[in-house]
Structures are given as structure tokens and as C-alpha cells.
CSV table of C-alpha atoms and ligand atoms in Angstrom, one decimal:
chain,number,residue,atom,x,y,z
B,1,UNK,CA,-60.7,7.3,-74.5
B,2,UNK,CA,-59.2,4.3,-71.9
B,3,UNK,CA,-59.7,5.6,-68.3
B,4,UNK,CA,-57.6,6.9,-65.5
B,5,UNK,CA,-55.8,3.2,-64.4
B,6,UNK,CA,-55.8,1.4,-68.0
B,7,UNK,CA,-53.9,4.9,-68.9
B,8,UNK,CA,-51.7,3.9,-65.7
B,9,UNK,CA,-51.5,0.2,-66.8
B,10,UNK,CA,-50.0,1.1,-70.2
B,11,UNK,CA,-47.7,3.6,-68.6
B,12,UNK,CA,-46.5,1.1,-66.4
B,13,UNK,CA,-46.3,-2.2,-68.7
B,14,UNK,CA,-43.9,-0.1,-71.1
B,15,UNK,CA,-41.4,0.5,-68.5
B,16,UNK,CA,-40.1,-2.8,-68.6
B,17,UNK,CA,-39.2,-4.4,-65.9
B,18,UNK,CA,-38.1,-7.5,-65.5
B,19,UNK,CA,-37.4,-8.7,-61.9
B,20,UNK,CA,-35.1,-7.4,-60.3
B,21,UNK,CA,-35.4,-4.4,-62.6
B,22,UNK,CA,-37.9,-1.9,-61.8
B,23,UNK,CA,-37.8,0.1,-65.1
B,24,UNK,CA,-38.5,3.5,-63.7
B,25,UNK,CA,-41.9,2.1,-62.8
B,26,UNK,CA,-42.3,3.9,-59.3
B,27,UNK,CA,-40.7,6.8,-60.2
B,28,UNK,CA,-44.1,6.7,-62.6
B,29,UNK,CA,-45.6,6.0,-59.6
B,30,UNK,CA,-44.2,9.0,-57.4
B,31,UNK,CA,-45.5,11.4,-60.3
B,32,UNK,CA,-49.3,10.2,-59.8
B,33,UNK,CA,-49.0,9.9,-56.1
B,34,UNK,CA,-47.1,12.8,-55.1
B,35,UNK,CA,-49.6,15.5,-56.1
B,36,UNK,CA,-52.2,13.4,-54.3
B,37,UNK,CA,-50.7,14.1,-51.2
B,38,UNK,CA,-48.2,10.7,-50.4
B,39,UNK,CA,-44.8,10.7,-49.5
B,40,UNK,CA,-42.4,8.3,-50.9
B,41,UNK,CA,-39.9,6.3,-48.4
B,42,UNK,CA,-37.7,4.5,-49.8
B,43,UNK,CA,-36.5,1.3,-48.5
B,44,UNK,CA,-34.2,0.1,-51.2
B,45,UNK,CA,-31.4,-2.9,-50.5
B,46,UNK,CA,-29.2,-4.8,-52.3
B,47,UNK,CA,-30.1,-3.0,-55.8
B,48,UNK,CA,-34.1,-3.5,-55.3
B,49,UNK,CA,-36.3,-0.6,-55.5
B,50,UNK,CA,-38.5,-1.1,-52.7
B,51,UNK,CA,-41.3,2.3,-52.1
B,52,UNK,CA,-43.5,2.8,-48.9
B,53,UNK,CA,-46.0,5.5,-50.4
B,54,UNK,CA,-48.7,7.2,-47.9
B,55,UNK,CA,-51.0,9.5,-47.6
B,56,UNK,CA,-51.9,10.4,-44.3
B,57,UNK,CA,-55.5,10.3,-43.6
B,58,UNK,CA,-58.5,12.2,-42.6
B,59,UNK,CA,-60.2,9.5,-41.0
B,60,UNK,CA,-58.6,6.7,-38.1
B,61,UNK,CA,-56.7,3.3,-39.4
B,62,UNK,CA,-54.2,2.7,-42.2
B,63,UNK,CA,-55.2,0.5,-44.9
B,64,UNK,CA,-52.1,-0.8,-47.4
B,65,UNK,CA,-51.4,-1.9,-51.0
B,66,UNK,CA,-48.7,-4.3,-51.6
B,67,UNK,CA,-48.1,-5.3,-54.7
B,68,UNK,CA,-44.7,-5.5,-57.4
B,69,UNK,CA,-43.7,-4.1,-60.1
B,70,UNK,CA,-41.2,-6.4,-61.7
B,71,UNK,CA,-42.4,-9.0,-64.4
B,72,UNK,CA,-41.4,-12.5,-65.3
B,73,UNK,CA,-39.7,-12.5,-68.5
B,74,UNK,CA,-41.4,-12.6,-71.9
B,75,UNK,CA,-39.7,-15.3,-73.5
B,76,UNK,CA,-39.2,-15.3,-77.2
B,77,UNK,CA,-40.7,-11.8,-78.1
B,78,UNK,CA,-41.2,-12.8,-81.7
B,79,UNK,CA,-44.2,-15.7,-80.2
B,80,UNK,CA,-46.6,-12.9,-79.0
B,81,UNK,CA,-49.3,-11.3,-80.9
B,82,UNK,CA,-48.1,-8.0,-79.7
B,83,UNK,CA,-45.1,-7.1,-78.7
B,84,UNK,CA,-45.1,-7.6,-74.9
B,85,UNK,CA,-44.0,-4.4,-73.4
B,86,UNK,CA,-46.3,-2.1,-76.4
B,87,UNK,CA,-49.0,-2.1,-74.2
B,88,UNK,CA,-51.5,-1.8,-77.1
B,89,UNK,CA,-55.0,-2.2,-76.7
B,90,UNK,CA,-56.7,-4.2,-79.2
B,91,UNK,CA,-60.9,-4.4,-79.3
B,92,UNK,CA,-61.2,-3.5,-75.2
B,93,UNK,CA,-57.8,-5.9,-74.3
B,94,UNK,CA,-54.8,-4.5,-72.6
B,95,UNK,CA,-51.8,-6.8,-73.9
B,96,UNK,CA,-48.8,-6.9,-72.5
B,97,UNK,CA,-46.0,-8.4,-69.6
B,98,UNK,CA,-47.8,-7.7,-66.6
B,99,UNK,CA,-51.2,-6.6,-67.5
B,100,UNK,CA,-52.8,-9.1,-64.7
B,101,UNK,CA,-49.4,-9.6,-62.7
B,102,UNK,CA,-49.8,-7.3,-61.4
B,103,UNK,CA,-49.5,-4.0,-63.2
B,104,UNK,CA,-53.2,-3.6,-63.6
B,105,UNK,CA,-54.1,-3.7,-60.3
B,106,UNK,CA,-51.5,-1.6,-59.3
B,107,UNK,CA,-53.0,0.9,-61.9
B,108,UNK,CA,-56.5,0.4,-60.4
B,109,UNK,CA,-55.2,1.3,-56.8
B,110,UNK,CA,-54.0,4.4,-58.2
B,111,UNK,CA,-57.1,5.1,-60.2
B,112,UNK,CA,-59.4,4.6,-57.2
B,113,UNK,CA,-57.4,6.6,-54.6
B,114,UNK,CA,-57.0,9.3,-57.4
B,115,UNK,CA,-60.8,9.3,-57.8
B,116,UNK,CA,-62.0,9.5,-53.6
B,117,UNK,CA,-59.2,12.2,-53.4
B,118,UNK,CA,-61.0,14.0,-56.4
B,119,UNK,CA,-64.1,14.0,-55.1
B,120,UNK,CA,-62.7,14.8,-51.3
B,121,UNK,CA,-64.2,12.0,-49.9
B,122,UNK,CA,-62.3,11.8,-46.2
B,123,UNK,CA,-59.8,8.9,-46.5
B,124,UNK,CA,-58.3,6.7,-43.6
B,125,UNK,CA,-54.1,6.8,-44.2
B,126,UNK,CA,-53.4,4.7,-47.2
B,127,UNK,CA,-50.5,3.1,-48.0
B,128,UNK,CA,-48.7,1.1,-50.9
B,129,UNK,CA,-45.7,-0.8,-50.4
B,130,UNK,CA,-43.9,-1.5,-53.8
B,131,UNK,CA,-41.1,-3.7,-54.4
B,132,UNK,CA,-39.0,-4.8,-57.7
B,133,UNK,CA,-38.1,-7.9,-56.6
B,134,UNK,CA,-41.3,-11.1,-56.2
B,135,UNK,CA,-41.0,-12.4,-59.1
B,136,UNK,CA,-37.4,-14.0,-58.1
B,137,UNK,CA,-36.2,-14.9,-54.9
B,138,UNK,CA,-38.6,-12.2,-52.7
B,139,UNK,CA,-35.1,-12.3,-50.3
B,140,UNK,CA,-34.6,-8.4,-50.9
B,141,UNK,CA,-38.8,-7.3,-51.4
B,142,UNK,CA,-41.5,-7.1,-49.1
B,143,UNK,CA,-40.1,-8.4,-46.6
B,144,UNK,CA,-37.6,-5.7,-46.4
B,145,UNK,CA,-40.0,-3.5,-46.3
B,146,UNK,CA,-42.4,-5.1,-43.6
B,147,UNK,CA,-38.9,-5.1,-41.4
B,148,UNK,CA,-38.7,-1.3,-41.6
B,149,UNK,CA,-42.2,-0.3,-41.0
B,150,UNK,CA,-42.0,-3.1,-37.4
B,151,UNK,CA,-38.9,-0.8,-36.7
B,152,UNK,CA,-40.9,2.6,-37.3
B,153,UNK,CA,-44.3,1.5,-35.9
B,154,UNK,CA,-45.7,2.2,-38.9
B,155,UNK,CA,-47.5,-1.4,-39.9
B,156,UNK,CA,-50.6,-1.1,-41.7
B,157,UNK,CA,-54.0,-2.1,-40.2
B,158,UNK,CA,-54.8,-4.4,-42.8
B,159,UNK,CA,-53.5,-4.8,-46.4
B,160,UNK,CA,-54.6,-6.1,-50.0
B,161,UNK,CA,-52.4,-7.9,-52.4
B,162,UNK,CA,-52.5,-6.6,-55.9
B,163,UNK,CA,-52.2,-10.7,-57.0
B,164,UNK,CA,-54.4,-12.0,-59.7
B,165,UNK,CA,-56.9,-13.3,-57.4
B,166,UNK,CA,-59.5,-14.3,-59.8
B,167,UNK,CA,-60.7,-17.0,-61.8
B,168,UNK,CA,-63.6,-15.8,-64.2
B,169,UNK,CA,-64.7,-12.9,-63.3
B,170,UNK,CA,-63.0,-9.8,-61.3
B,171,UNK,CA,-64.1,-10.0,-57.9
B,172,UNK,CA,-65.2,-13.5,-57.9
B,173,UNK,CA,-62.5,-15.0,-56.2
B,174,UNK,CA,-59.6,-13.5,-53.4
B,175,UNK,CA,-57.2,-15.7,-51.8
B,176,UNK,CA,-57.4,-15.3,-47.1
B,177,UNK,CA,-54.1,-17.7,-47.3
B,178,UNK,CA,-51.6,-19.8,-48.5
B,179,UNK,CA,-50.0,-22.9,-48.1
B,180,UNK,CA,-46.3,-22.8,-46.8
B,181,UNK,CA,-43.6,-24.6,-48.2
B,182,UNK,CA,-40.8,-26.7,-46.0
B,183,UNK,CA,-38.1,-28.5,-48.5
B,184,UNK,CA,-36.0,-30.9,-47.0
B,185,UNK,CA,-32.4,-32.9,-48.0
B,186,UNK,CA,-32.1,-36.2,-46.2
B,187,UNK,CA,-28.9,-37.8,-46.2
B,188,UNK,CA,-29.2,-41.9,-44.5
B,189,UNK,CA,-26.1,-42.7,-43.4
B,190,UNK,CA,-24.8,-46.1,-43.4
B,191,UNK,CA,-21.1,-47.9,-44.5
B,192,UNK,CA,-20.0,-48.8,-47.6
B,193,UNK,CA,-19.1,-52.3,-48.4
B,194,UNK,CA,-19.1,-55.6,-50.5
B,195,UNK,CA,-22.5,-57.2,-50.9
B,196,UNK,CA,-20.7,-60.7,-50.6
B,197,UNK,CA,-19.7,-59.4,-47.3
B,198,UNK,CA,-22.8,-57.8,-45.3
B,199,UNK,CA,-21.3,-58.6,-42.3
B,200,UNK,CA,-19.0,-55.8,-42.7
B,201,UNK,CA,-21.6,-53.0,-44.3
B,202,UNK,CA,-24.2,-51.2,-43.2
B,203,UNK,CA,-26.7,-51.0,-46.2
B,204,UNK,CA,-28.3,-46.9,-46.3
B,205,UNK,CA,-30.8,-48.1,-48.7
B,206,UNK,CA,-32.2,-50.2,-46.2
B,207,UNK,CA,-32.1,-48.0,-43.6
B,208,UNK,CA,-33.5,-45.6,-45.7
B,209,UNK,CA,-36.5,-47.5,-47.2
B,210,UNK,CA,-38.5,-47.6,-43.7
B,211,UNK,CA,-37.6,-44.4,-43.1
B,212,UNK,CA,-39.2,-42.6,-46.0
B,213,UNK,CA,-42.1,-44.7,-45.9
B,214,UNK,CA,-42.6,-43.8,-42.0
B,215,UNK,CA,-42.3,-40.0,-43.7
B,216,UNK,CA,-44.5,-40.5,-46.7
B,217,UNK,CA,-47.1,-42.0,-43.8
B,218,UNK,CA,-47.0,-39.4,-41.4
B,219,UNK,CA,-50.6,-38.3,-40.2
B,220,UNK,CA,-50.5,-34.2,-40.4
B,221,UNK,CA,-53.9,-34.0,-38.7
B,222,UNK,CA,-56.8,-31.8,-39.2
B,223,UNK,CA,-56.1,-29.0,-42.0
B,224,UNK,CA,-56.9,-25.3,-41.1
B,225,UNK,CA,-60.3,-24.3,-42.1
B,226,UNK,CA,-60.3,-23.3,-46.1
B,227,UNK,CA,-57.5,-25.6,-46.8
B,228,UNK,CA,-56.5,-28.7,-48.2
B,229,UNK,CA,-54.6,-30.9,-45.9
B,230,UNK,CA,-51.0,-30.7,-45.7
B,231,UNK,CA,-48.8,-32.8,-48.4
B,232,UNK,CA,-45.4,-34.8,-47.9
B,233,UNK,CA,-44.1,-35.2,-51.0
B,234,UNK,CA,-40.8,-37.7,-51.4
B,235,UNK,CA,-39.6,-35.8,-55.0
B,236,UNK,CA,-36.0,-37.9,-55.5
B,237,UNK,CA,-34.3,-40.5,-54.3
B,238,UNK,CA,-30.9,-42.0,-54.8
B,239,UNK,CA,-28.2,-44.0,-53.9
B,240,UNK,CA,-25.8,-46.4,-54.2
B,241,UNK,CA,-22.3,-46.0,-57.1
B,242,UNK,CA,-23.9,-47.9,-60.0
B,243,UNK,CA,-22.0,-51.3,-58.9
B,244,UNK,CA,-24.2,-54.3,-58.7
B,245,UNK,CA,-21.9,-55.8,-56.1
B,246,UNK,CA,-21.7,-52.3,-53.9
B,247,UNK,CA,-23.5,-52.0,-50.9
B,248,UNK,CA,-24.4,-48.4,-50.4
B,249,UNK,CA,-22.9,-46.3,-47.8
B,250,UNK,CA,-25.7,-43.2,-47.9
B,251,UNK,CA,-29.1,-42.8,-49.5
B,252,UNK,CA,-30.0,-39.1,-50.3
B,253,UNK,CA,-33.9,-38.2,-50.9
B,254,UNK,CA,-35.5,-34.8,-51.6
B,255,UNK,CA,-39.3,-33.9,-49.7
B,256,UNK,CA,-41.1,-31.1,-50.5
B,257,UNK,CA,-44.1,-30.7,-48.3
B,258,UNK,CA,-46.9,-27.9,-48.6
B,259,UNK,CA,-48.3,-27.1,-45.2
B,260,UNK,CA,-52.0,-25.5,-43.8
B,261,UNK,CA,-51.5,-23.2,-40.8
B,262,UNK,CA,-52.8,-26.5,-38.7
B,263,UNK,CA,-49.2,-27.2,-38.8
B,264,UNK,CA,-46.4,-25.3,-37.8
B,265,UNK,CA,-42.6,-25.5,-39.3
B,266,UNK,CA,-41.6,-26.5,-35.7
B,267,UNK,CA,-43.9,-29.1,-35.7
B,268,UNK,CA,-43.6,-30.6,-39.4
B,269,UNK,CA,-39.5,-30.6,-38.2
B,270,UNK,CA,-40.1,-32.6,-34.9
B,271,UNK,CA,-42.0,-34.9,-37.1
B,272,UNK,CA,-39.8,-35.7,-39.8
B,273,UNK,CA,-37.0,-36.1,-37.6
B,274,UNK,CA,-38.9,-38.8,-35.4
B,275,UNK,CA,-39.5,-40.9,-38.3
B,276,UNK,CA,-35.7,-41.1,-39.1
B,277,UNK,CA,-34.4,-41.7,-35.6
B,278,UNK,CA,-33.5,-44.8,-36.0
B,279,UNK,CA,-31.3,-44.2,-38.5
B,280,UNK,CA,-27.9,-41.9,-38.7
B,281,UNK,CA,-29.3,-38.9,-40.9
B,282,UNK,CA,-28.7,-35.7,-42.0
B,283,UNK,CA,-31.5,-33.2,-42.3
B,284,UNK,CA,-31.2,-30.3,-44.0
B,285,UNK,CA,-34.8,-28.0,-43.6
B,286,UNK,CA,-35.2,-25.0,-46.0
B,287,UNK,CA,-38.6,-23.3,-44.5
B,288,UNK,CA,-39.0,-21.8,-48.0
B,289,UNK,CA,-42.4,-19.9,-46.9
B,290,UNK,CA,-44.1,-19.5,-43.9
B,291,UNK,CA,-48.4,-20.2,-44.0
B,292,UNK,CA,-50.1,-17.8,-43.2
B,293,UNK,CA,-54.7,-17.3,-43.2
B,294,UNK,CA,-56.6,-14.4,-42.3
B,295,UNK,CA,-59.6,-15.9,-40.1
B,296,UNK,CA,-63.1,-15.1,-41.5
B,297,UNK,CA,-64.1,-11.0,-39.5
B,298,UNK,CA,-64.7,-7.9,-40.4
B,299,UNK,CA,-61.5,-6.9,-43.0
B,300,UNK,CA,-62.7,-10.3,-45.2
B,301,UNK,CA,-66.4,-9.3,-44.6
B,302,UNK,CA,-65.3,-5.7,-45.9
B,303,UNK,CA,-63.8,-6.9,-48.9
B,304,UNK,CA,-66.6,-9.6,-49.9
B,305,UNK,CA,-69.2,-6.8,-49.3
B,306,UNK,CA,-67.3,-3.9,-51.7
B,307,UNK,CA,-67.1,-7.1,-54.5
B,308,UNK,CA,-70.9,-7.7,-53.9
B,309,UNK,CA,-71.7,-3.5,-54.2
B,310,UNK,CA,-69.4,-3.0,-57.1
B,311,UNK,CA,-70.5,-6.3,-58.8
B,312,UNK,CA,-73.1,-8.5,-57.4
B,313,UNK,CA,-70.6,-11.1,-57.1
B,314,UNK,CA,-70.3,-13.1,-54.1
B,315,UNK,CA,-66.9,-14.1,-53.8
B,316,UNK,CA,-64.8,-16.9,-52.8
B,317,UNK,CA,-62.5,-17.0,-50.0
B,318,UNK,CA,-59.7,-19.4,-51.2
B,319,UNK,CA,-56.4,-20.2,-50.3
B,320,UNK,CA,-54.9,-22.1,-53.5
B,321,UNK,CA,-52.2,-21.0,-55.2
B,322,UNK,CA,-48.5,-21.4,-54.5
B,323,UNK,CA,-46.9,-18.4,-52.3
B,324,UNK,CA,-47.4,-14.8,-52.3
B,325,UNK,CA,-45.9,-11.7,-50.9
B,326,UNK,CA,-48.6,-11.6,-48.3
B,327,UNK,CA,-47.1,-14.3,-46.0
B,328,UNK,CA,-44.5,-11.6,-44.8
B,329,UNK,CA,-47.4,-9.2,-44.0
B,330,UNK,CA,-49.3,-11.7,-42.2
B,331,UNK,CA,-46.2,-12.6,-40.0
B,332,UNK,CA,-46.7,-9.1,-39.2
B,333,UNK,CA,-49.6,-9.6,-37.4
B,334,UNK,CA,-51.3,-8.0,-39.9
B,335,UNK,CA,-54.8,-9.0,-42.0
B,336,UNK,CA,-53.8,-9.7,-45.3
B,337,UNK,CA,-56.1,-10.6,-48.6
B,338,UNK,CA,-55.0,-11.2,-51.7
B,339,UNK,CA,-57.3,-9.2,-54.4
B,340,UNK,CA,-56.3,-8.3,-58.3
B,341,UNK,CA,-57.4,-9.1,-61.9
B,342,UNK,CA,-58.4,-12.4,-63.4
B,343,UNK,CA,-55.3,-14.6,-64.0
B,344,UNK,CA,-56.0,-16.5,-66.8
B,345,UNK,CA,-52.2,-15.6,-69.2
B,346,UNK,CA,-50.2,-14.8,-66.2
B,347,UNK,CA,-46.5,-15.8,-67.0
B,348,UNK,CA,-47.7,-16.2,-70.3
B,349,UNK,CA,-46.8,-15.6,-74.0
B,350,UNK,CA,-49.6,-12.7,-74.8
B,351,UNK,CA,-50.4,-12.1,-71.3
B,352,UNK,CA,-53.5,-9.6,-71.4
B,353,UNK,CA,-56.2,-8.1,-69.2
B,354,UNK,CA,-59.8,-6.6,-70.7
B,355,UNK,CA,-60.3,-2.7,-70.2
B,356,UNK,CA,-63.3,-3.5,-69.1
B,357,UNK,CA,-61.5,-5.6,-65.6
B,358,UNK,CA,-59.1,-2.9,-65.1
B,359,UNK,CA,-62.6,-0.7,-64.4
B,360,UNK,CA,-64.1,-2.7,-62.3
B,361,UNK,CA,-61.1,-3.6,-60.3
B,362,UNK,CA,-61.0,0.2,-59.3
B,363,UNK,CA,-64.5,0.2,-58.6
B,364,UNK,CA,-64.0,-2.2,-56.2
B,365,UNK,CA,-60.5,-0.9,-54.6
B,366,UNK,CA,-62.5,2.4,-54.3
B,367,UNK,CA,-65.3,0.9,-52.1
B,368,UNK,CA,-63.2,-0.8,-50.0
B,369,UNK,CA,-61.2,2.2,-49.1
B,370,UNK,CA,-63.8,4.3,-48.5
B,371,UNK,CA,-65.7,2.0,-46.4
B,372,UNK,CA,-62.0,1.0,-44.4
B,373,UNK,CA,-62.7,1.1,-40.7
B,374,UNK,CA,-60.2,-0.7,-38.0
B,375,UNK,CA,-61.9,-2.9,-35.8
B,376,UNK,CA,-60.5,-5.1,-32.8
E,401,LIG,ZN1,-47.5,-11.3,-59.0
């Protein structure tokens, strides 16, 4: 007889739900909430179902869920073992789209607020803000919803990310950061000509050589504590028509850099441009994600000491990983941690979880809501 959240889990993995679809997964949700006392706000846009669930509390604080309920596609279906929105359980493994990311730990939020509610253990407000749309572009998600709860008042004290935090083991691993992400088009100007006749050209090749190597040079100081130093990546070049006898009149290069919270997009800007200002250019910045690290205190303390009751694990703080969700809660203000299943298939052909995980998981969520106390 599977427990209360791998029952949720399979519920939820056979509404599928493809981003930005969210396959009638939170109405699920509103069924198994509702009669545990939250109310469901929703903050829908552009064709994203986007929920704010709470329950107001007994005791002082709000602690929040975030998480999504959208998948990455499956690919061809005929490649898995099981067909990847079944949800069949096989010898104590869940399979299925979206067993670790991240419809199990949604499942376990669930299962543990369900159980503390059960047992009428008093409860500090809880929240979980649900969105249909991280998988894609996150333009119409979280962020949407962090924008109406700053407009309410109604921010969280500190939140937990549903993402597939860990490596081996549940609990052995959570993620206090991520790197952000600048991408940059540089156009080098110059003037077009014949190469018999320099005189009358200005070659953008050459201007743009130095350039990029005063860029790919650039000293980005000290990285944050926790994190790897930020990288400057020069990802394509090119230039020039294909004539031998052409001199080029612009060079265009792509960078993709992945900053630690030592630097600051302002910063990284003022820095790239520098290096080209010799040079007529046009620079284009995307700041694709902001970085964002919740300093070592009591919320990460909290967290590491539920995993260490629940499991006997002590777990790593890390900040690897690409993006997450939790960069638009942390411009909030607010202290974010990212916390979920193992991820060893995630975007994966037979992506899967073990029973066994999903248990735990909840063991853990339920420990650190219970113990939840704001502090300064
Ligand atoms: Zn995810």
C-alpha cells in the first residue's frame, strides 16, 4: 500500500503536463489542500496557471513551497521502459516524467503538511506557490507570482524549492545559490575595404582580436563564499564575407559569462564595456538570470538540522547547477533553499524516483515545518 505523497506523485505524473501545460495538476492540488484549510489565489497570466495556496497559521512566520508542475517533454515515448506519464511503480520505483522534477517533492509537501495537520500539531502559515511555466522561458512563472505577493505584502519568510537538490542520497545535498547568467552580442565595428588598399579600411577583425582577449582576461575578483569564480566565456566568433581579398568591416562574437554574487550585472557591464573602448562596438547584454545566495544562519541551519533528524545525513550546502526558480524569491529579499529528490534521470528517458525517497523527503519537509521559526 504506497503512502500518502507517492499516492500524490502518481496522481500528479499522469496529468501530463508538459510546460506550459499544467494538466489539471493544481486543480489535483486544490482537492488535497482545500480540506486542509488553504485557499487558492490564483495568479494566472498569459495562459500559465500560476497558484498561491495558504494556510494561515497557528503559530508566527510564513514558510513557502515553490515548486512547478510542468515537465520537459518525454521524447520518443516508444524509448522508455514504461510509458512516461503511467506512473507505474515497479519493485519500490516510481517511473515516470517528473518523478524527481519535481512532482515528487511537490507530493511530499503535501504529504507532510497533510500529516502535522492530522495530528494538529500548531503550524506557522504555510504557503505553496505553483507555476506551469519553469521548464520554458520562466517569463510568465514565479516571477509573476513573487510580483503579486510584493504588491499584497504577502512575501513569505523564507521558502524551499521543490528542485532535485540531491546527489546520492535524499537530504544529502541542497543548493543556498546559483550562479547568474549575463549573454552578450558584440558587434566591432570597422570599414569595409580592399586588402590591397588598407589605407582606405578599417580592419574589425583587428580591432576586435585585442578586444576579446582584454575580455577573455578580465580579472572578476574574489568569488562569493560557496562558489566557483565567475567565467567569461567567448562561445562564437565571426567575421569577414568569405573573400580572401576583403577586409572586414564588423566582427560579431557571442560571451556567455556565469557569475557568483561577488559580482554584480552592473559591474560585469562596466567591465566588458571598458575592455572594448577603444573600439566602435555594439553591446547587446541579455541579464538572462540574476545570482542570488542565502548566507549561512538560522533558515540554512534549520534545514541542515531537520536532514540530520530525519536522516543522519549531514548535508551539503552547494550552489552548482544552472538556474532555478529561486533567484526571483531571493530578489525578494527573501531566504531561499533549494531542497527535493535525488536527480539522477531528470530530463531523462525513464526518469524515476524510489518510493522509498519520496518517504523520506516528507519526513524531512515535515520537520522543517514544524520546527519553522522567523528569526531577524
Ligand atoms: Zn525543476
Amino acid at each position: 500500500m504506497p503512502d500518502i505523497a507517492t499516492n500524490i506523485a502518481v496522481k500528479l505524473i499522469q496529468r501530463e503536463s508538459v510546460t506550459p501545460e499544467d494538466g489539471g495538476c493544481q486543480n489535483y492540488m486544490e482537492s488535497l489542500l482545500a480540506p486542509l484549510g488553504f485557499v487558492r489565489t490564483a495568479v494566472d497570466t498569459a495562459g500559465i496557471t500560476n497558484s498561491i495556496y495558504t494556510r494561515g497559521g497557528e503559530l508566527p512566520g510564513t514558510i513557502a513551497f515553490a515548486g512547478h508542475t510542468d515537465v520537459v517533454p518525454t521524447g520518443p515515448v516508444e524509448q522508455w521502459q514504461h510509458a512516461p506519464f503511467s506512473a507505474s511503480i515497479i519493485d519500490g520505483i516510481l517511473h515516470g516524467r517528473g518523478a524527481q522534477d519535481m512532482k515528487g517533492a511537490i507530493a511530499c509537501w503535501i504529504a507532510a503538511v497533510a500529516g502535522l495537520c492530522a495530528d494538529y500539531t500548531p503550524l506557522p502559515t504555510i504557503q505553496l506557490l505553483i507555476t506551469s511555466d519553469e521548464e520554458g522561458d520562466s517569463i510568465d512563472g514565479t516571477i509573476r507570482i513573487v510580483e503579486y505577493m510584493q504588491a499584497k505584502g504577502s512575501l513569505p519568510d523564507a521558502a524551499i524549492i521543490g528542485e532535485p537538490s540531491c546527489d546520492k542520497l535524499v537530504g544529502d545535498t541542497i543548493r543556498r545559490g546559483r550562479r547568474g547568467v549575463i549573454q552578450v552580442r558584440a558587434t566591432i565595428h570597422g570599414k569595409q575595404g580592399h586588402s590591397a588598399y588598407p589605407q582606405d579600411a578599417d580592419n574589425a577583425i583587428h580591432r576586435a582580436a585585442p578586444a576579446l582577449t582584454r575580455i577573455a582576461a578580465i580579472d572578476w575578483g574574489e568569488a562569493a563564499a560557496g562558489f566557483p569564480g565567475t567565467s567569461c566565456q567567448i562561445t562564437n566568433i565571426s567575421g569577414g564575407t568569405g573573400a580572401s581579398n576583403v577586409i572586414p568591416g564588423h566582427c560579431d562574437a557571442f560571451i556567455d559569462i556565469r557569475y557568483n554574487p561577488g559580482n554584480s550585472f552592473e559591474q560585469i557591464k562596466a567591465m566588458i564595456e571598458s575592455a572594448c573602448s577603444d573600439c566602435e562596438t555594439t553591446l547587446d547584454f541579455d541579464h538572462v538570470a540574476t545570482a542570488f545566495s542565502t548566507p549561512d544562519g538560522y533558515f540554512l541551519d534549520l534545514i541542515s538540522d531537520s536532514i540530520q533528524r530525519a536522516t543522519g545525513i549531514d548535508t551539503l550546502r552547494d550552489t552548482g547547477g544552472g538556474t532555478s526558480d529561486g533567484r526571483f524569491l531571493a530578489a525578494a529579499g527573501i531566504p531561499v533553499a533549494e531542497l527535493g529528490t535525488t536527480n539522477s534521470t531528470i530530463h531523462q528517458v525513464d526518469e524515476q524516483v524510489a518510493v522509498s525517497e519520496l518517504a523520506t523527503l516528507t519526513a524531512i519537509y515535515s520537520d522543517i515545518i514544524k520546527h519553522f521559526e522567523v528569526r531577524a
